[in-house]
XYZ file of C-alpha atoms in Angstrom:
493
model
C 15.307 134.238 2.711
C 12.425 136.017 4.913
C 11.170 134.119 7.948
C 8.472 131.648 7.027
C 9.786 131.012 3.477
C 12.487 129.225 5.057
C 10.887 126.851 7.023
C 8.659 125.855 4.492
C 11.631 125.260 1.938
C 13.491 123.481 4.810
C 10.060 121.160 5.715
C 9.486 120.911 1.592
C 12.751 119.304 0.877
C 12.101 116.848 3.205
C 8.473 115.881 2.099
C 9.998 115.539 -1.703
C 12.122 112.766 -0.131
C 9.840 110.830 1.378
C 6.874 111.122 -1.248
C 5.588 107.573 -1.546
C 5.473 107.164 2.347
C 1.893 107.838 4.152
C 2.128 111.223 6.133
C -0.943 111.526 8.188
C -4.027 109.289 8.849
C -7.718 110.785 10.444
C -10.167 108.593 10.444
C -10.653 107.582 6.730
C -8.378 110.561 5.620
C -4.939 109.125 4.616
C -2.403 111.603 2.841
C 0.780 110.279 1.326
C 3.754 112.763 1.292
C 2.869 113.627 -2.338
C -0.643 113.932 -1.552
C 0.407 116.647 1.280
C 2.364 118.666 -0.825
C -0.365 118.462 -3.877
C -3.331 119.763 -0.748
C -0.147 122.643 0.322
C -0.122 123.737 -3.340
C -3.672 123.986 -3.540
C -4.183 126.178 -0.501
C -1.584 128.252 -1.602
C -3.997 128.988 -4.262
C -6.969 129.311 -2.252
C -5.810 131.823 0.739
C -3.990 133.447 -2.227
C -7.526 134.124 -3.456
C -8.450 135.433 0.203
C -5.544 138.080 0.256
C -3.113 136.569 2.402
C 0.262 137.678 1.566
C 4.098 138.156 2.845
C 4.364 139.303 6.776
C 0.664 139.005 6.897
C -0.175 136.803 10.775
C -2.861 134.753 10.013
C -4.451 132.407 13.117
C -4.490 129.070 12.820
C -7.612 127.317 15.381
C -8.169 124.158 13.800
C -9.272 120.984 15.670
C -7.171 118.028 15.376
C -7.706 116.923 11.516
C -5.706 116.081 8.254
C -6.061 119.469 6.601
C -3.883 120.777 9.616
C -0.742 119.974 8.244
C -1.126 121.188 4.973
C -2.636 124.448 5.690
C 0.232 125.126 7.951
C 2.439 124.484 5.035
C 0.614 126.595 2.755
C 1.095 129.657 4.931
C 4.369 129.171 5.217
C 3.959 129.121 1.532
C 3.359 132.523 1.443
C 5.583 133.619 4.355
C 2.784 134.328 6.517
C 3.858 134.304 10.100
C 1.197 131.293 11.506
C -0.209 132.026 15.158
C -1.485 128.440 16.887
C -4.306 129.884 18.742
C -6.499 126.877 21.006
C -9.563 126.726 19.476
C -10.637 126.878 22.956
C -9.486 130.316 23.938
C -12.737 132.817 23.408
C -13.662 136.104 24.305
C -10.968 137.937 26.566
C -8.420 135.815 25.422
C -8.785 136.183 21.601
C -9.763 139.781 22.096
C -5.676 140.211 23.420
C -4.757 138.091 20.982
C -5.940 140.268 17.629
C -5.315 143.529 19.716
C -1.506 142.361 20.340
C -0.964 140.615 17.180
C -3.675 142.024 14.633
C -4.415 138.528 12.499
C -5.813 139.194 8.668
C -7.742 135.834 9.031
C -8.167 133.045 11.422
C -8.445 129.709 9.948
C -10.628 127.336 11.541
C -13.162 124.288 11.224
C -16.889 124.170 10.510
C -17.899 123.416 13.938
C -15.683 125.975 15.777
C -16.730 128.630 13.517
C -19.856 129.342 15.126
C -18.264 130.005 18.472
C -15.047 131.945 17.205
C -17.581 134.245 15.446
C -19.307 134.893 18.571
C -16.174 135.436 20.719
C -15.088 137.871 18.035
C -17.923 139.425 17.669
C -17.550 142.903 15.447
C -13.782 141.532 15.145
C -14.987 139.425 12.468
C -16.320 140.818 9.337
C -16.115 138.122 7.231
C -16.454 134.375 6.871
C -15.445 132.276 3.611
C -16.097 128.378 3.006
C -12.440 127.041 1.483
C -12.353 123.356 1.815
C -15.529 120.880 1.210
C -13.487 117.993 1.630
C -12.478 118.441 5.510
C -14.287 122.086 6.090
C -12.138 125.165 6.944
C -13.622 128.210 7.249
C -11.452 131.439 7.239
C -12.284 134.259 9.330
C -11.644 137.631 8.294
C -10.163 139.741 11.287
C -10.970 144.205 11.048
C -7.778 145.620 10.122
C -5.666 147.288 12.845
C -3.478 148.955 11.367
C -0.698 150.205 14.361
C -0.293 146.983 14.596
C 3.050 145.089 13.215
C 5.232 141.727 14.492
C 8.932 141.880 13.408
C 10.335 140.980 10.525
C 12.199 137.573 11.460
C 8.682 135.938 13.394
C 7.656 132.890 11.142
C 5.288 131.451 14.153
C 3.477 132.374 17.164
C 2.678 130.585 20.198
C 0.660 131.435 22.776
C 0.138 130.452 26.706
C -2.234 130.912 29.522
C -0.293 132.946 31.952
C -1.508 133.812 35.794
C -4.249 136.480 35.064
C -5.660 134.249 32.428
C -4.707 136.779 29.461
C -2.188 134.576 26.941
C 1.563 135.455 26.319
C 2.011 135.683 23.107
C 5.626 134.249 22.149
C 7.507 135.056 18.875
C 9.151 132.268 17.261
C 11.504 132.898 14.092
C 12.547 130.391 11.414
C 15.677 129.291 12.868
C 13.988 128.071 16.288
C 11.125 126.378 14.548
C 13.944 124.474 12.979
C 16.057 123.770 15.689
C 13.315 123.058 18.024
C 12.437 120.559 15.263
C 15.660 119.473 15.002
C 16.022 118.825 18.749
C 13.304 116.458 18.875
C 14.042 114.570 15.772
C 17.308 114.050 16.748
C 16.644 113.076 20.658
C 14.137 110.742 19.890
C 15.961 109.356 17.032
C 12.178 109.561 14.966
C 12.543 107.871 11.741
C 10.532 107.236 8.726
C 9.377 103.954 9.964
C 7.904 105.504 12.766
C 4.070 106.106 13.267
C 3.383 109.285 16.326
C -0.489 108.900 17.773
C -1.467 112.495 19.105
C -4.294 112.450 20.810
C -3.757 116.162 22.666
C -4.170 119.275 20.754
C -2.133 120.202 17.383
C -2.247 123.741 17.717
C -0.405 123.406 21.227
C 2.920 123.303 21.698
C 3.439 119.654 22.719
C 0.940 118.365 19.707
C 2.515 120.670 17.127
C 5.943 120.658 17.881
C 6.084 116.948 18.341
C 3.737 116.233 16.284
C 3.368 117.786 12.957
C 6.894 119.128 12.854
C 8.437 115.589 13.571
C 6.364 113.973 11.279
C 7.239 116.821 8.435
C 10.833 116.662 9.026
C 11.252 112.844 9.730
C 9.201 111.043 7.433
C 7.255 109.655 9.922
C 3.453 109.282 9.947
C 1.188 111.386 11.866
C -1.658 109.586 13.396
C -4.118 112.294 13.864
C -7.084 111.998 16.606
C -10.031 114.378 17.652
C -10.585 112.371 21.062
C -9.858 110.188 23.657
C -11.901 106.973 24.621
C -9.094 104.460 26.892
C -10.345 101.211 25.214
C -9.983 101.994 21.910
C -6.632 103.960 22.289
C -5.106 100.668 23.824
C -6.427 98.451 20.614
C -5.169 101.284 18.394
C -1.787 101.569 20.217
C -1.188 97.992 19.117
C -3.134 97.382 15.992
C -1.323 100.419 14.012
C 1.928 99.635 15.127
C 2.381 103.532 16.991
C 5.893 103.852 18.478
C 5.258 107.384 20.082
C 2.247 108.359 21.791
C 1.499 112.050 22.988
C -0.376 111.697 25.967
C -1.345 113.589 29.172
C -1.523 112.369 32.990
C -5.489 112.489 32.818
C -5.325 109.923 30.016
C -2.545 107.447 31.682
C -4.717 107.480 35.120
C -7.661 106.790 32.673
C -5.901 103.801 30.754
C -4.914 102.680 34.292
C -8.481 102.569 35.371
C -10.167 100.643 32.117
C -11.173 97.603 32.442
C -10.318 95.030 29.971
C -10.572 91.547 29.082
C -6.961 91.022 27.579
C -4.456 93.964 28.247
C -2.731 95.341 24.768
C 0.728 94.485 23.985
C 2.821 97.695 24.326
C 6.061 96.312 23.095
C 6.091 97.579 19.932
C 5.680 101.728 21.503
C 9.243 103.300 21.605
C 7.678 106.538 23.657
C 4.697 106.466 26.008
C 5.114 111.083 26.582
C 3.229 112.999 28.982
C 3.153 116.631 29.362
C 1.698 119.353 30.278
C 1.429 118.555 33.799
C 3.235 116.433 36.282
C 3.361 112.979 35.926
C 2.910 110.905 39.918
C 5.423 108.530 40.454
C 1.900 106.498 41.605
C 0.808 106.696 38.008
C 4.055 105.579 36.535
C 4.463 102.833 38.935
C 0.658 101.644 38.630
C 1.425 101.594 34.492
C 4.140 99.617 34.269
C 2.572 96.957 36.664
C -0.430 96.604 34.673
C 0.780 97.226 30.588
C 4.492 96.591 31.554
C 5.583 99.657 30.047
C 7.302 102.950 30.951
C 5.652 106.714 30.525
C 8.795 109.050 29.426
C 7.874 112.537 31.414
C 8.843 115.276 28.611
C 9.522 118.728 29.301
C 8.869 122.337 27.763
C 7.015 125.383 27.461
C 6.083 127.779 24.114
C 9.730 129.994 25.186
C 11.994 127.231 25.136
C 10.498 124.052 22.983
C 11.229 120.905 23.802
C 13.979 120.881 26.861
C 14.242 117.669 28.684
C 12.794 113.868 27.967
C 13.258 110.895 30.192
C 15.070 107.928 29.163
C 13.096 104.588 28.953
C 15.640 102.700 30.736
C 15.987 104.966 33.860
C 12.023 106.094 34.080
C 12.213 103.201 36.849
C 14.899 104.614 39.102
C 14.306 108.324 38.854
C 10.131 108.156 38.255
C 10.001 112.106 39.345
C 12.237 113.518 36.985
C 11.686 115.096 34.038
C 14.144 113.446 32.509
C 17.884 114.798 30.587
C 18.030 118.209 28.549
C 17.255 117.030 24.417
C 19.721 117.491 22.102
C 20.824 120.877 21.413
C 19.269 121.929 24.909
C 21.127 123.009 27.622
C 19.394 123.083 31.119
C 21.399 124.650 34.524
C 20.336 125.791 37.859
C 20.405 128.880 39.541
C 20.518 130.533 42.758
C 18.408 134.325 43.697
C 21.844 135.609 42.618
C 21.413 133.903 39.438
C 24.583 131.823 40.049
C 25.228 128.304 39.010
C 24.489 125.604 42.554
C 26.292 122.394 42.674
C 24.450 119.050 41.123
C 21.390 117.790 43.972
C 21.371 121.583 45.213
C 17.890 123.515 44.301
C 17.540 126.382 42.210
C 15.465 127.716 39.548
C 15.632 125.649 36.279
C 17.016 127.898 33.176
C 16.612 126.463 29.269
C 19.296 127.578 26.756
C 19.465 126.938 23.277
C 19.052 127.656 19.543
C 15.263 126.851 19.672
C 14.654 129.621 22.648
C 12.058 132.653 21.588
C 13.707 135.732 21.363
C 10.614 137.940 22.814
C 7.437 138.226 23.891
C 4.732 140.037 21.541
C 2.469 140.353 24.145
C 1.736 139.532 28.114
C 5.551 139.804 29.038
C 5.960 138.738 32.265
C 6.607 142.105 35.202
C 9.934 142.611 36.119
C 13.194 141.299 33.992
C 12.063 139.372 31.172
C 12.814 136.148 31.433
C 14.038 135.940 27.721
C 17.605 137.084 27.491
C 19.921 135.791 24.428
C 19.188 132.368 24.086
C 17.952 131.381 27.501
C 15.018 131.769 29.640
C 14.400 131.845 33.330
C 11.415 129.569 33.786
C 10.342 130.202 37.106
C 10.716 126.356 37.971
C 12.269 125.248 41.197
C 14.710 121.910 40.559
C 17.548 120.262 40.742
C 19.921 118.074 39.127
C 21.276 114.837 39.768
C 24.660 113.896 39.627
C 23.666 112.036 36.245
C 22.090 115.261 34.988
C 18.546 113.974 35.633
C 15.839 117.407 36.287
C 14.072 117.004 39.172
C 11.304 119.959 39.441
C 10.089 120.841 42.637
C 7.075 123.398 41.507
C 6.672 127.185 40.452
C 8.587 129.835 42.782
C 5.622 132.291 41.972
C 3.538 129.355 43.257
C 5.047 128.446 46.900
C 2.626 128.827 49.911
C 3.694 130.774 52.740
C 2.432 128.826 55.652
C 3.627 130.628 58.645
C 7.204 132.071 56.862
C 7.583 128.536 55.712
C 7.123 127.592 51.584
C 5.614 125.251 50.824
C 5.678 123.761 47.355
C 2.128 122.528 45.596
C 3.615 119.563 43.131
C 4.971 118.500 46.393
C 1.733 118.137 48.028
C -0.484 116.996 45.106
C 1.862 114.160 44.252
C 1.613 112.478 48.072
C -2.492 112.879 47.486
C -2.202 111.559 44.511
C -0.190 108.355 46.311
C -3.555 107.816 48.096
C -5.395 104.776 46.303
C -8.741 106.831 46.632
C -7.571 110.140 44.915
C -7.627 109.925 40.905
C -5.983 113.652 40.525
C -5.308 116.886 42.854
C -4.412 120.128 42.694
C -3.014 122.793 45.601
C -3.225 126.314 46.104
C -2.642 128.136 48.482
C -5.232 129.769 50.593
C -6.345 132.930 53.058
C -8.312 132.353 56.276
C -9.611 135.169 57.823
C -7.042 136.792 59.722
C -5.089 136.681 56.090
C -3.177 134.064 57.201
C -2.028 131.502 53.986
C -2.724 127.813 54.596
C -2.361 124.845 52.213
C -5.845 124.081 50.017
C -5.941 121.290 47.998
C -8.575 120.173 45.459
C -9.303 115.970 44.583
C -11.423 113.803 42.418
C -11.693 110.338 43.010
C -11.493 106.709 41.591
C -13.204 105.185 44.546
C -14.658 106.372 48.155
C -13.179 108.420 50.565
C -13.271 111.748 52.569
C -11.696 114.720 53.287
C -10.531 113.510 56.770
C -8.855 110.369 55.494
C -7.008 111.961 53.351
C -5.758 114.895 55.171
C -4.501 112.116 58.157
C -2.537 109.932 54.632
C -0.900 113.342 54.006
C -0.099 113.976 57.496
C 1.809 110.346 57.699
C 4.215 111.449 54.651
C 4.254 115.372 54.667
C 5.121 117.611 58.026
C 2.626 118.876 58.907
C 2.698 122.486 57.769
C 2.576 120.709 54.344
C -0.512 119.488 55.381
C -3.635 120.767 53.383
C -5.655 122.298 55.681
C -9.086 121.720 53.605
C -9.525 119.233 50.901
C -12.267 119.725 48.411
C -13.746 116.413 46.702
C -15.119 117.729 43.013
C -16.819 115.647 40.328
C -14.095 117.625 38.216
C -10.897 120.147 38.431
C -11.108 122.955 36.774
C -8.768 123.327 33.529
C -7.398 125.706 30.925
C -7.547 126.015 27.254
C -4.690 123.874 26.509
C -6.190 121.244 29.248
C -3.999 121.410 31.964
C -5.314 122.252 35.780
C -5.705 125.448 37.017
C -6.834 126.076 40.195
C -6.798 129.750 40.609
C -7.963 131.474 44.332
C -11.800 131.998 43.090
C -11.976 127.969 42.534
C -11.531 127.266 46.212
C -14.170 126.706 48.400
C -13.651 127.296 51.816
């Protein structure tokens, strides 16, 4: 059975068993099992009608809505190979994108269409209404024809990397399904269950989580388009959600809302965040006010899900990462790339059946960091002697403060400590004799300067930790997918 095909016969079998159950609510928009598969059968039909065929790659940019799920399907359908692409990205990003992976048609909503056009510019030579209902709009891509994916891709992922162009990440059937598998099975999500995403279904975390859990599982798929902290509380508690795919900017922002009666929580199984680290500030600072537990979850487009913490131990180990899911093996390694002893630091590597085998495009220099099964993530950590990952920041992101590395994470978590400081980011920095110092970027919840908080850091860092300039910003800047990215032209000096 060719790549795609399978996973949708895999994902069909389970929708057949769990017909009468609701799949996904939007707003109004509530889809029963059956409905989902009677909407996949009909687009079938309809991108049928548009060309789409076996082996074609066909883009999928849609904002968080019900159609998602059963377009998805429908592709799969036809054993196209479905690329998630952030309808975010624009110009130089989805120029690589259709150069690397040469998409017949991007699917995407009424709004976005406007401003995918535009970044496409004479990419796009076509534009077709499909869907009245809940608008998609399909967006035919010029042919290139030199160039092909393999054979065995059924999905494609992609991911800022460091010069801002994405890697592009090849995904066949079998790790779609094992990566489904593994968080099914680790977060033991059931039929009864009811997942709120809130972040992005055509990320990883949102789509892997999210629509694949709920398609395998049974479970319903709360689907939303944004994020306003009162109302997510009330809905957290009125619709009964037991896992909730958050972010840290959204816990600090629940934190922060005020209220007249706080929500009860009880009933919410999983409180995730990813994307970004998690403080141990924010964790603690949650659980005092909602008396409930964020679960830091851990993975990247190569790997899937890896690690998720454990409820019950969040408490006593509030900077991990949590244990490697099921399925997942996680180890660390030395420069040598030799195993170190449990509390020893290394860099983190992810094994398992959900691993990509290749990149398609923006393959890291040097060895790639996809070999058989496992990949070298460039993460410093450790593990504890109850197999707990600790991660202790990016080795292609230390500072070199005088022949001594510093690590960022390190230094943005003891800012983010401070009671003033609502998030930070660090970078490191050149002064003019091209010497690197520690810079460090902050928005705040409530007043303070860039002298108080360099003297907090220097009570709990040493002092070549210390950030040598601290920007206060209104905002930090971000990527596509949402997560910070400070890059050397943000800083001001």
């Amino acid at each position: 059975m060719s790549a795609s095909m399978k996973v949708y016969e895999s994902l069909r079998e389970r929708i057949r068993q769990h017909a009468d159950r609701l799949a996904v609510v939007c707003g109004p928009a509530r889809f029963r099992f059956s409905d989902l598969a009677r909407e996949t059968d009909r687009l079938v039909g309809a991108f049928s009608r548009l060309g789409i065929t076996r082996r074609h790659v066909v883009g999928l940019a849609l904002p968080n809505q019900a159609m998602l799920a059963p377009a998805y399907l429908a592709l799969c359908a036809l054993d196209a190979a479905v690329a998630l692409i952030s309808t975010k990205y624009r110009n130089h990003e989805l120029d690589a994108i259709v150069a690397h992976t040469g998409p017949r048609w991007i699917l995407t909503g009424h709004a976005e269409s406007a401003d995918l056009t535009t970044s496409l510019k004479a990419q796009c030579v076509e534009s077709r209404h499909i869907d009245a209902a809940e608008p998609l709009i399909a967006l035919k891509i010029a042919d290139l024809p030199d160039v092909s994916i393999p054979e065995d891709v059924a999905l494609l992922k992609f991911t800022s990397g460091s010069t801002g162009q994405p890697k592009g990440i090849g995904l066949t059937a079998d790790n779609v399904l094992a990566e489904t598998a593994c968080v099914v099975d680790t977060l033991a999500v059931a039929p009864d269950d009811r997942i709120l995403a809130l972040v992005p279904l055509t990320h990883s975390y949102g789509f892997d989580l999210g629509v694949l859990a709920s398609l395998s599982s049974g479970a319903c798929l709360h689907v939303g388009s944004g994020f306003i902290p009162r109302m997510t509380l009330q809905y957290l508690q009125s619709e009964r959600i037991s896992i909730f795919l958050g972010v840290p900017p959204m816990y600090r922002s629940l934190i922060d809302t005020r209220l007249r009666e706080l929500p009860d929580l009880s009933g919410v199984r999983y409180l995730l965040s990813c994307t970004a680290p998690l403080s141990a500030a924010t964790i603690r600072e949650f659980h005092e006010r909602f008396g409930a537990v964020i679960c830091q979850h851990y993975g990247s487009s190569e790997t899937g899900a890896a690690t998720n913490h454990v409820p019950s131990e969040v408490l006593n180990r509030m900077d991990s990462v949590g244990r490697p899911m099921a399925g997942v093996t996680v180890s660390i390694v030395d420069e040598h790339g030799r195993p170190v002893a449990p509390g020893n630091v290394g860099e983190v590597i992810v094994s398992g059946p959900a691993v990509a085998p290749r990149y398609l495009m923006g393959q890291p220099l040097g060895r790639n960091p996809l070999q058989g099964g496992s990949y070298r993530t460039g993460e410093i950590g450790l593990l504890d002697d109850a197999g707990f990952l600790h991660l202790r920041g990016r080795i292609d992101h230390l500072i070199n403060v005088g022949g001594l590395k510093v690590g960022p994470d390190e230094v943005s978590a003891v800012l983010e400590q401070h009671p003033a400081v609502r998030e930070a980011a660090v970078i490191g920095a050149k002064d003019a004799a091209g010497e690197e110092f520690v810079y460090a970027a902050v928005t705040l919840r409530s007043e303070s300067d860039e002298s108080a908080l360099i003297e907090f850091c220097g009570r709990h860092l040493a002092q070549y930790k210390v950030p040598r300039r601290i920007d206060i910003r209104d905002h930090l800047p971000r990527g596509a997918t949402g997560k910070v990215q400070l890059r050397p032209e943000d800083i001001v000096i």
